[in-house]
Amino acid sequence: MAVTQDDRALLALYRQPDTREKGFTAIIQKYQERLYWHIRRLVIDHEDANDVLQNVFIKVWKNLEGFREDAQLFTWLYKIATNECLTFLEQQKRKSAVSLSDIETGLSNKLRADSQFDANKLEWKLQKAILSLPEKQRVVFNLRYYDEMPYEEMSRVLETSEGALKASYHHAVKKIEEFIKNG
Amino acid sequence: MMTNKGNDIVKELEEIVPGLNLPPTPPPYGVPAGYFDQLPEQVLQRIRSMEADPVQEELSELSPLLATASRQLPLSAPDGYFNDLSTRIMAGISEAQENTARVVPIHSRRRYRLWAVAASVVALLGLSTLSLFLFRHNSGAGSFEAQLAGVPDQAIVEYLQSHTDAFDNEAILSSVSSAAVADELPKISTNLDELPEEAIQKYLESSEWSN
């Protein structure tokens, strides 16, 4: 799927040296909230999400010149953001040199630290259940459940077959349901 | 326009049935105020509700419990966070560009090159020693396998059931298929001890590391 008319106009602005920053600012403003929430759902903490988001846009700035317009800009941005989140979580694991379950506990603690946290409410139970999933399955679940992303598009973002993504989402939903029922 | 049209019809009727004396149009039916303003949105709402939401439909089939839950994320961003985000990101980009553009003096480049040569020699020696050590102490791999053999099968099955998903299945399948291909390929020696010293020296001389 090629780039949309609106994005093409923003990219044209970006490609002109005198309007480069203006074009890039417009791209940030268009996609910042969607990317922020995608990242936030994966790293939980706002400060971490802010760091990752800024890194994502710096990477986008460095690589936008080579972006081919036969793909959707949005898909490309999601791909960079997802990779950056997974790298961040991997670094967290290495830094603390602890097991995967401890990292999950760390994210759960960040969740509990939220001022609005209420362990009895279903929406928070759901967040805890999502954190119990393996990282990539968590990405798939979030993209489908919160972003309502079609499998076809998700397949381009995660470079995985639609069948594998469907299976992954189905497993994730079952695990979450189990977690909430037993939790 | 409507009234003229109505009058024409009344005239026509009088011609057909003289003395019928019908009241002039429009008809006496009332329409609620703003009805036609709201109509397009009402129709669109009905169309939207008729069109299936594939995500919700799929979720209802998979988990009625999750289908009833709110899909609103309970987390929130600080007030006004997005207002100046683009400005902060652009400032970060400028800073990153300035750092990249910093000039490195030539003599420090030369020192870097010397360090790189020294590091590569140390790495080469280290690799040779390591490969010799591994070659002579194959029992190390054996002890790992022995440890793995000590883990009960049930524990491995449970771990895989809770920690793998479709991504891993694809990775396992692809590694199995590439391993099958690799078995058929001729083995290439990676033992650096087997390389004659002359060949290593020649390589170093021909490469930029000798400068």
PDB file of N, CA and C in Angstrom, chain A residues 35 38 56 71 73-86 149 153-159:
ATOM      1  N   LEU A  35       2.079   6.967  18.212  1.00  0.00           N
ATOM      2  CA  LEU A  35       3.342   6.271  18.511  1.00  0.00           C
ATOM      3  C   LEU A  35       3.598   6.254  20.016  1.00  0.00           C
ATOM      4  N   HIS A  38       1.521   3.601  21.621  1.00  0.00           N
ATOM      5  CA  HIS A  38       2.036   2.270  21.241  1.00  0.00           C
ATOM      6  C   HIS A  38       3.254   1.936  22.120  1.00  0.00           C
ATOM      7  N   VAL A  56      13.020   7.297  18.624  1.00  0.00           N
ATOM      8  CA  VAL A  56      12.342   6.858  17.393  1.00  0.00           C
ATOM      9  C   VAL A  56      12.368   7.989  16.376  1.00  0.00           C
ATOM     10  N   ALA A  71       5.542   2.277   0.423  1.00  0.00           N
ATOM     11  CA  ALA A  71       5.025   1.751   1.695  1.00  0.00           C
ATOM     12  C   ALA A  71       4.327   2.889   2.432  1.00  0.00           C
ATOM     13  N   LEU A  73       3.788   5.442   5.346  1.00  0.00           N
ATOM     14  CA  LEU A  73       4.678   6.082   6.323  1.00  0.00           C
ATOM     15  C   LEU A  73       4.359   5.582   7.731  1.00  0.00           C
ATOM     16  N   PHE A  74       3.064   5.458   8.010  1.00  0.00           N
ATOM     17  CA  PHE A  74       2.585   5.023   9.311  1.00  0.00           C
ATOM     18  C   PHE A  74       3.133   3.617   9.668  1.00  0.00           C
ATOM     19  N   THR A  75       3.094   2.715   8.696  1.00  0.00           N
ATOM     20  CA  THR A  75       3.589   1.347   8.914  1.00  0.00           C
ATOM     21  C   THR A  75       5.086   1.383   9.229  1.00  0.00           C
ATOM     22  N   TRP A  76       5.807   2.192   8.488  1.00  0.00           N
ATOM     23  CA  TRP A  76       7.260   2.317   8.664  1.00  0.00           C
ATOM     24  C   TRP A  76       7.583   2.874  10.051  1.00  0.00           C
ATOM     25  N   LEU A  77       6.817   3.877  10.472  1.00  0.00           N
ATOM     26  CA  LEU A  77       7.033   4.476  11.797  1.00  0.00           C
ATOM     27  C   LEU A  77       6.754   3.458  12.908  1.00  0.00           C
ATOM     28  N   TYR A  78       5.692   2.697  12.742  1.00  0.00           N
ATOM     29  CA  TYR A  78       5.342   1.671  13.734  1.00  0.00           C
ATOM     30  C   TYR A  78       6.437   0.619  13.824  1.00  0.00           C
ATOM     31  N   LYS A  79       7.015   0.303  12.667  1.00  0.00           N
ATOM     32  CA  LYS A  79       8.076  -0.715  12.634  1.00  0.00           C
ATOM     33  C   LYS A  79       9.277  -0.216  13.436  1.00  0.00           C
ATOM     34  N   ILE A  80       9.669   1.021  13.210  1.00  0.00           N
ATOM     35  CA  ILE A  80      10.808   1.594  13.937  1.00  0.00           C
ATOM     36  C   ILE A  80      10.496   1.664  15.434  1.00  0.00           C
ATOM     37  N   ALA A  81       9.283   2.120  15.771  1.00  0.00           N
ATOM     38  CA  ALA A  81       8.906   2.260  17.184  1.00  0.00           C
ATOM     39  C   ALA A  81       8.899   0.896  17.888  1.00  0.00           C
ATOM     40  N   THR A  82       8.381  -0.111  17.217  1.00  0.00           N
ATOM     41  CA  THR A  82       8.325  -1.455  17.824  1.00  0.00           C
ATOM     42  C   THR A  82       9.736  -1.975  18.065  1.00  0.00           C
ATOM     43  N   ASN A  83      10.592  -1.852  17.065  1.00  0.00           N
ATOM     44  CA  ASN A  83      11.978  -2.324  17.215  1.00  0.00           C
ATOM     45  C   ASN A  83      12.689  -1.589  18.345  1.00  0.00           C
ATOM     46  N   GLU A  84      12.435  -0.288  18.416  1.00  0.00           N
ATOM     47  CA  GLU A  84      13.086   0.528  19.455  1.00  0.00           C
ATOM     48  C   GLU A  84      12.603   0.089  20.844  1.00  0.00           C
ATOM     49  N   CYS A  85      11.329  -0.244  20.969  1.00  0.00           N
ATOM     50  CA  CYS A  85      10.785  -0.717  22.260  1.00  0.00           C
ATOM     51  C   CYS A  85      11.416  -2.052  22.641  1.00  0.00           C
ATOM     52  N   LEU A  86      11.495  -2.968  21.671  1.00  0.00           N
ATOM     53  CA  LEU A  86      12.047  -4.287  21.980  1.00  0.00           C
ATOM     54  C   LEU A  86      13.523  -4.165  22.360  1.00  0.00           C
ATOM     55  N   MET A 149      -5.427  -2.797  14.549  1.00  0.00           N
ATOM     56  CA  MET A 149      -4.673  -2.901  13.296  1.00  0.00           C
ATOM     57  C   MET A 149      -5.032  -4.189  12.545  1.00  0.00           C
ATOM     58  N   GLU A 153      -1.717  -5.333   7.752  1.00  0.00           N
ATOM     59  CA  GLU A 153      -0.818  -4.219   8.062  1.00  0.00           C
ATOM     60  C   GLU A 153       0.197  -4.621   9.134  1.00  0.00           C
ATOM     61  N   MET A 154      -0.308  -5.378  10.126  1.00  0.00           N
ATOM     62  CA  MET A 154       0.562  -5.836  11.214  1.00  0.00           C
ATOM     63  C   MET A 154       1.669  -6.728  10.656  1.00  0.00           C
ATOM     64  N   SER A 155       1.313  -7.471   9.649  1.00  0.00           N
ATOM     65  CA  SER A 155       2.285  -8.364   9.019  1.00  0.00           C
ATOM     66  C   SER A 155       3.431  -7.565   8.389  1.00  0.00           C
ATOM     67  N   ARG A 156       3.095  -6.367   7.875  1.00  0.00           N
ATOM     68  CA  ARG A 156       4.149  -5.506   7.308  1.00  0.00           C
ATOM     69  C   ARG A 156       4.986  -4.864   8.415  1.00  0.00           C
ATOM     70  N   VAL A 157       4.331  -4.511   9.523  1.00  0.00           N
ATOM     71  CA  VAL A 157       5.059  -3.879  10.639  1.00  0.00           C
ATOM     72  C   VAL A 157       6.019  -4.875  11.285  1.00  0.00           C
ATOM     73  N   LEU A 158       5.533  -6.093  11.529  1.00  0.00           N
ATOM     74  CA  LEU A 158       6.332  -7.063  12.291  1.00  0.00           C
ATOM     75  C   LEU A 158       7.072  -8.072  11.407  1.00  0.00           C
ATOM     76  N   GLU A 159       6.854  -7.953  10.099  1.00  0.00           N
ATOM     77  CA  GLU A 159       7.509  -8.852   9.131  1.00  0.00           C
ATOM     78  C   GLU A 159       7.295 -10.319   9.506  1.00  0.00           C
TER      79      GLU A 159
END
